[in-house]
């Protein structure tokens, strides 16, 4: 039986561009750009039977976009590779996207005052909320139950630690985004049972904001829900609003913070390997790398203004959790915390500005 030669998706006419985007989530231009970016990091075909770089990237993009099983992916109209080859393609591309030369170029928190000021000005222009340099939230990415064999190579945490409060295994992923939905920072290292505030306390961004505040830059902050502790650099909703000013501040804060929820939705809507129903069949360490790879691709799409992906599939669950108001703030230790007091002053200053 003669095996049918796969179709080259780059030969699709411009009229069928939507078919290319549906299959690979990037435009043909962006896919070519990605191939050129990854070329120095992925070994290209050096023998006639080897898989070429273009096919490797397209196979991986198809997986990120659909989250399909590897065997049917290899039999798509655009590729003709075995399940084992699909697995190797995904692994090579994921490793390349996690390489510091790529990852640090596309996912980076503002590194100087000028960059912070540019992000803050964009937020204010779009939301009229002063001082915001990012919105923060956590989202869960499902994975199969990891091995109960606890060791530093295979699994650093007991299996039950990955069970989140919705009773499925996951990675708790912290995202910080700007007003354009570009992800400035991702932390995909913690099991699903980890509380959002613990992920934040172990974030590389926290000491940076603390240092900026200590050095007098006290008018910039992130917006988070009440799962996070109120600090001068992290404004959360007022737990028990008693005045119209309180209510108005909460309305403005939550409206601006909804940007991160939309970012989560756009990320998972485009790269559906991350949604709960597509449970990733990989070890936790590889799942973290896949998440990072999708974040790089997401920022690539945002930078080049690729429209949000809409495919008619109704996805109502993105793994976004909202902590009840006051979870982190109503803690006796926090009430005696100086940073909490300063955070309250910062929040007071902001909603006083809104009511003038």
Coordinates of C-alpha atoms in Angstrom, one line a residue:
X1 CA 0.0 0.0 0.0
X2 CA 1.4 3.4 -1.1
X3 CA 1.3 5.9 1.7
X4 CA -0.1 9.2 0.7
X5 CA 2.3 12.1 0.9
X6 CA 1.3 14.7 3.5
X7 CA 0.2 18.1 2.3
X8 CA 2.6 21.1 2.8
X9 CA 0.5 23.5 4.9
X10 CA 2.7 26.4 3.8
X11 CA 1.4 25.9 0.3
X12 CA -2.2 26.7 1.3
X13 CA -3.5 29.7 -0.4
X14 CA -4.1 33.0 1.5
X15 CA -7.8 32.2 1.2
X16 CA -7.2 29.1 3.4
X17 CA -5.0 30.9 6.0
X18 CA -7.7 30.2 8.6
X19 CA -7.2 26.5 8.1
X20 CA -3.5 27.0 8.8
X21 CA -4.2 29.0 12.0
X22 CA -6.8 26.4 13.1
X23 CA -4.3 23.6 12.8
X24 CA -1.2 25.4 14.2
X25 CA -2.5 28.5 16.0
X26 CA 0.0 30.8 14.3
X27 CA -0.2 32.5 11.0
X28 CA 2.1 31.2 8.2
X29 CA 4.3 34.3 8.7
X30 CA 4.6 33.7 12.4
X31 CA 5.2 30.0 12.0
X32 CA 8.1 30.7 9.6
X33 CA 9.4 33.3 12.0
X34 CA 9.3 30.7 14.8
X35 CA 11.1 28.2 12.7
X36 CA 13.9 30.7 12.1
X37 CA 14.1 31.5 15.8
X38 CA 14.5 27.9 16.8
X39 CA 16.8 26.8 14.0
X40 CA 20.0 27.4 16.1
X41 CA 18.6 25.3 18.9
X42 CA 17.1 22.3 17.1
X43 CA 19.1 19.9 15.0
X44 CA 17.8 19.9 11.4
X45 CA 17.6 16.8 9.2
X46 CA 21.0 15.5 8.3
X47 CA 19.8 12.4 6.5
X48 CA 17.0 11.7 4.0
X49 CA 14.9 9.8 6.5
X50 CA 15.2 12.3 9.3
X51 CA 12.4 14.7 10.2
X52 CA 13.0 18.3 9.0
X53 CA 12.8 21.3 11.3
X54 CA 9.7 22.6 9.7
X55 CA 7.8 19.4 10.4
X56 CA 9.1 19.2 14.0
X57 CA 7.8 22.7 14.7
X58 CA 4.4 22.1 13.0
X59 CA 3.9 18.9 14.9
X60 CA 4.6 20.6 18.2
X61 CA 2.3 23.6 17.4
X62 CA -0.5 21.2 16.5
X63 CA -0.1 19.5 19.9
X64 CA 0.0 22.9 21.8
X65 CA -3.1 24.1 19.9
X66 CA -5.3 21.0 20.2
X67 CA -3.9 18.8 23.0
X68 CA -4.6 15.8 20.9
X69 CA -3.1 12.3 21.5
X70 CA 0.2 11.8 19.7
X71 CA -0.8 8.9 17.5
X72 CA -3.7 10.7 15.6
X73 CA -1.6 13.8 15.5
X74 CA 1.0 12.0 13.5
X75 CA -1.6 10.9 11.0
X76 CA -3.0 14.4 10.2
X77 CA -3.2 15.6 6.7
X78 CA -0.1 17.8 7.2
X79 CA 2.2 15.2 8.8
X80 CA 3.0 11.5 8.4
X81 CA 5.1 10.5 11.4
X82 CA 4.9 7.8 14.1
X83 CA 3.8 8.4 17.7
X84 CA 7.4 8.1 18.9
X85 CA 8.4 10.7 16.4
X86 CA 5.7 13.0 17.5
X87 CA 6.9 12.6 21.1
X88 CA 10.5 13.5 20.1
X89 CA 9.3 16.5 18.0
X90 CA 7.3 17.9 21.0
X91 CA 10.2 17.4 23.3
X92 CA 12.7 19.1 21.1
X93 CA 10.5 22.1 20.5
X94 CA 9.5 22.4 24.1
X95 CA 13.2 22.3 25.2
X96 CA 14.1 25.0 22.6
X97 CA 11.3 27.3 23.7
X98 CA 12.5 26.9 27.3
X99 CA 16.1 27.8 26.3
X100 CA 17.1 31.0 28.1
X101 CA 18.0 32.7 24.7
X102 CA 14.3 32.3 23.7
X103 CA 12.4 32.3 27.0
X104 CA 14.1 35.3 28.5
X105 CA 13.6 37.3 25.3
X106 CA 9.9 36.7 25.1
X107 CA 8.8 36.5 28.8
X108 CA 10.4 39.3 30.8
X109 CA 9.3 41.6 33.6
X110 CA 10.3 45.3 33.2
X111 CA 13.9 45.6 34.1
X112 CA 14.3 49.3 34.5
X113 CA 12.4 52.4 35.5
X114 CA 11.7 53.4 31.9
X115 CA 10.1 50.0 31.0
X116 CA 8.0 50.1 34.2
X117 CA 6.8 53.6 33.4
X118 CA 5.8 52.5 29.9
X119 CA 3.8 49.6 31.2
X120 CA 2.2 51.9 33.9
X121 CA 1.2 54.5 31.3
X122 CA -0.4 51.9 29.1
X123 CA -2.5 50.6 32.0
X124 CA -3.6 54.1 32.9
X125 CA -4.5 55.0 29.4
X126 CA -6.7 51.9 29.1
X127 CA -8.2 51.6 32.6
X128 CA -7.7 55.0 34.3
X129 CA -6.3 53.1 37.3
X130 CA -3.1 54.9 38.3
X131 CA 0.1 53.1 39.2
X132 CA -0.6 49.6 37.9
X133 CA 2.3 47.7 36.3
X134 CA 0.6 44.3 36.1
X135 CA -2.3 42.1 37.1
X136 CA -1.6 38.8 38.8
X137 CA -3.6 35.5 39.2
X138 CA -3.1 31.8 39.2
X139 CA -4.7 29.2 36.9
X140 CA -4.5 25.4 37.0
X141 CA -3.2 23.2 34.3
X142 CA -4.3 19.5 34.6
X143 CA -1.9 16.6 34.4
X144 CA -2.2 12.8 34.9
X145 CA -1.4 11.7 38.5
X146 CA 2.4 11.7 38.8
X147 CA 4.3 8.6 40.0
X148 CA 4.2 7.9 43.7
X149 CA 7.9 7.1 43.5
X150 CA 9.3 10.1 45.3
X151 CA 12.8 11.1 44.1
X152 CA 14.5 14.2 42.9
X153 CA 14.8 12.9 39.3
X154 CA 11.3 11.7 38.7
X155 CA 9.1 13.6 41.1
X156 CA 10.0 16.1 43.8
X157 CA 6.6 16.1 45.5
X158 CA 4.3 13.4 46.8
X159 CA 1.4 12.6 44.3
X160 CA -1.3 13.9 46.6
X161 CA 0.3 17.4 46.7
X162 CA -0.8 17.8 43.1
X163 CA -4.5 17.4 43.9
X164 CA -6.1 20.9 43.9
X165 CA -9.2 22.0 45.7
X166 CA -11.3 20.9 42.7
X167 CA -10.0 17.4 43.3
X168 CA -7.9 16.8 40.2
X169 CA -4.2 16.8 39.7
X170 CA -2.7 20.0 38.4
X171 CA 0.1 22.6 38.3
X172 CA -0.8 25.9 39.9
X173 CA 0.5 28.5 37.4
X174 CA 1.0 32.1 38.4
X175 CA 0.8 34.7 35.6
X176 CA 1.4 38.4 35.6
X177 CA 0.3 40.3 32.5
X178 CA 0.3 43.8 31.2
X179 CA -2.6 45.8 29.7
X180 CA -2.0 44.2 26.2
X181 CA -2.4 40.7 27.7
X182 CA 1.3 40.0 27.3
X183 CA 2.6 37.8 30.0
X184 CA 5.4 39.5 32.0
X185 CA 6.2 36.6 34.3
X186 CA 5.1 33.0 34.7
X187 CA 5.8 30.6 37.6
X188 CA 4.7 27.0 36.8
X189 CA 6.8 25.2 39.4
X190 CA 4.2 24.5 42.1
X191 CA 1.8 21.6 42.6
X192 CA -2.0 22.2 42.4
X193 CA -2.6 22.2 46.2
X194 CA -0.2 25.1 46.7
X195 CA -2.0 28.3 47.7
X196 CA -1.7 31.3 45.4
X197 CA -0.1 33.4 48.1
X198 CA 2.6 30.8 48.6
X199 CA 3.4 30.8 44.9
X200 CA 3.7 34.6 45.1
X201 CA 5.9 34.6 48.2
X202 CA 8.3 32.4 46.2
X203 CA 8.2 34.6 43.0
X204 CA 11.2 36.3 41.6
X205 CA 9.1 39.5 41.1
X206 CA 8.3 40.0 44.8
X207 CA 11.8 40.9 46.0
X208 CA 12.1 43.2 43.0
X209 CA 9.0 45.2 44.0
X210 CA 10.1 45.2 47.6
X211 CA 13.4 46.7 46.6
X212 CA 11.8 49.3 44.4
X213 CA 9.5 50.3 47.3
X214 CA 12.4 50.5 49.8
X215 CA 14.3 52.7 47.4
X216 CA 11.4 55.2 47.2
X217 CA 9.5 54.0 44.1
X218 CA 6.2 53.7 46.1
X219 CA 3.6 54.5 43.4
X220 CA 3.7 51.2 41.4
X221 CA 2.0 48.0 42.2
X222 CA 0.3 44.8 41.0
X223 CA -3.4 44.2 41.3
X224 CA -4.5 40.8 42.7
X225 CA -7.5 39.2 44.2
X226 CA -8.0 38.6 47.9
X227 CA -6.0 35.4 47.8
X228 CA -3.0 37.7 48.0
X229 CA -1.8 39.7 51.0
X230 CA -2.4 43.5 50.8
X231 CA 0.9 45.3 50.5
X232 CA 2.1 48.7 49.1
X233 CA 3.2 46.8 46.0
X234 CA 0.1 44.6 45.8
X235 CA -3.4 46.1 46.0
X236 CA -6.3 43.8 46.7
X237 CA -10.1 44.5 47.0
X238 CA -11.5 45.8 50.3
X239 CA -12.8 42.8 52.2
X240 CA -15.8 44.5 53.8
X241 CA -16.7 47.7 51.9
X242 CA -18.7 50.1 54.1
X243 CA -18.8 53.3 52.0
X244 CA -19.5 54.3 48.4
X245 CA -15.8 55.1 48.0
X246 CA -15.0 51.5 49.1
X247 CA -17.5 50.1 46.7
X248 CA -16.2 52.2 43.9
X249 CA -12.6 51.3 44.6
X250 CA -13.5 47.6 44.5
X251 CA -15.4 48.0 41.2
X252 CA -12.4 49.8 39.6
X253 CA -9.9 47.3 41.0
X254 CA -11.9 44.3 39.9
X255 CA -12.6 45.7 36.5
X256 CA -8.9 46.4 35.9
X257 CA -7.9 43.0 37.4
X258 CA -10.2 41.2 34.9
X259 CA -7.4 41.7 32.4
X260 CA -5.5 38.8 33.8
X261 CA -8.6 36.6 33.7
X262 CA -9.0 37.5 30.0
X263 CA -5.3 36.8 29.5
X264 CA -5.8 33.3 31.0
X265 CA -8.7 32.7 28.7
X266 CA -6.9 33.8 25.6
X267 CA -3.8 31.7 26.5
X268 CA -5.9 28.5 27.1
X269 CA -8.3 29.2 24.2
X270 CA -5.4 29.3 21.8
X271 CA -3.3 26.5 23.3
X272 CA -5.8 24.0 24.4
X273 CA -3.4 21.5 25.6
X274 CA -3.6 23.6 28.8
X275 CA -7.3 23.3 29.4
X276 CA -8.6 20.9 32.1
X277 CA -10.3 18.5 29.6
X278 CA -7.0 18.0 27.7
X279 CA -5.1 16.6 30.8
X280 CA -1.4 16.6 30.0
X281 CA 0.1 13.0 30.0
X282 CA 3.6 14.1 31.1
X283 CA 5.6 14.2 34.3
X284 CA 5.2 17.5 36.3
X285 CA 8.6 18.8 35.2
X286 CA 7.7 18.4 31.6
X287 CA 4.3 19.9 32.1
X288 CA 6.0 23.0 33.6
X289 CA 8.1 23.3 30.4
X290 CA 5.1 22.9 28.2
X291 CA 3.3 25.7 30.0
X292 CA 6.4 27.9 29.6
X293 CA 6.5 27.1 25.9
X294 CA 2.9 28.1 25.4
X295 CA 3.5 31.3 27.2
X296 CA 6.3 32.2 24.8
X297 CA 4.1 31.4 21.9
X298 CA 1.2 33.5 23.4
X299 CA 3.5 36.5 23.8
X300 CA 4.7 36.0 20.2
X301 CA 1.0 36.1 19.1
X302 CA 0.3 39.2 21.2
X303 CA 3.4 41.0 19.9
X304 CA 2.4 40.4 16.3
X305 CA -1.2 41.3 16.9
X306 CA -2.5 37.8 15.9
X307 CA -6.3 37.9 16.5
X308 CA -7.7 35.8 19.4
X309 CA -8.4 32.2 18.3
X310 CA -12.1 31.4 18.0
X311 CA -13.0 27.9 16.7
X312 CA -16.6 27.6 17.7
X313 CA -15.8 25.2 20.6
X314 CA -17.5 26.3 23.8
X315 CA -14.9 26.3 26.5
X316 CA -16.5 27.5 29.8
X317 CA -13.7 26.4 32.1
X318 CA -10.2 27.9 32.1
X319 CA -9.2 26.8 35.6
X320 CA -9.4 30.3 37.0
X321 CA -10.1 30.4 40.8
X322 CA -11.2 33.4 42.7
X323 CA -10.4 33.4 46.4
X324 CA -13.1 34.6 48.8
X325 CA -12.7 38.2 49.9
X326 CA -10.5 38.5 52.9
X327 CA -8.8 35.1 52.7
X328 CA -5.3 36.5 53.0
X329 CA -6.1 39.8 54.7
X330 CA -8.1 38.5 57.7
X331 CA -5.1 37.0 59.3
X332 CA -4.0 38.0 62.8
X333 CA -0.3 38.1 61.8
X334 CA -1.0 40.2 58.8
X335 CA -3.0 42.7 60.9
X336 CA 0.2 43.4 62.8
X337 CA 2.3 43.5 59.7
X338 CA 3.9 46.9 58.8
X339 CA 3.7 46.1 55.1
X340 CA 0.0 45.5 55.4
X341 CA -0.5 48.9 57.1
X342 CA 1.4 50.6 54.3
X343 CA -0.6 48.7 51.8
X344 CA -3.8 50.0 53.3
X345 CA -2.5 53.5 53.1
X346 CA -1.6 53.0 49.4
X347 CA -5.1 51.7 48.7
X348 CA -6.6 54.6 50.7
X349 CA -4.6 57.0 48.6
X350 CA -5.9 55.4 45.4
X351 CA -9.6 55.3 46.1
X352 CA -9.4 58.8 47.5
X353 CA -8.1 59.8 44.1
X354 CA -11.1 58.1 42.4
X355 CA -13.6 60.1 44.5
X356 CA -12.1 63.5 43.9

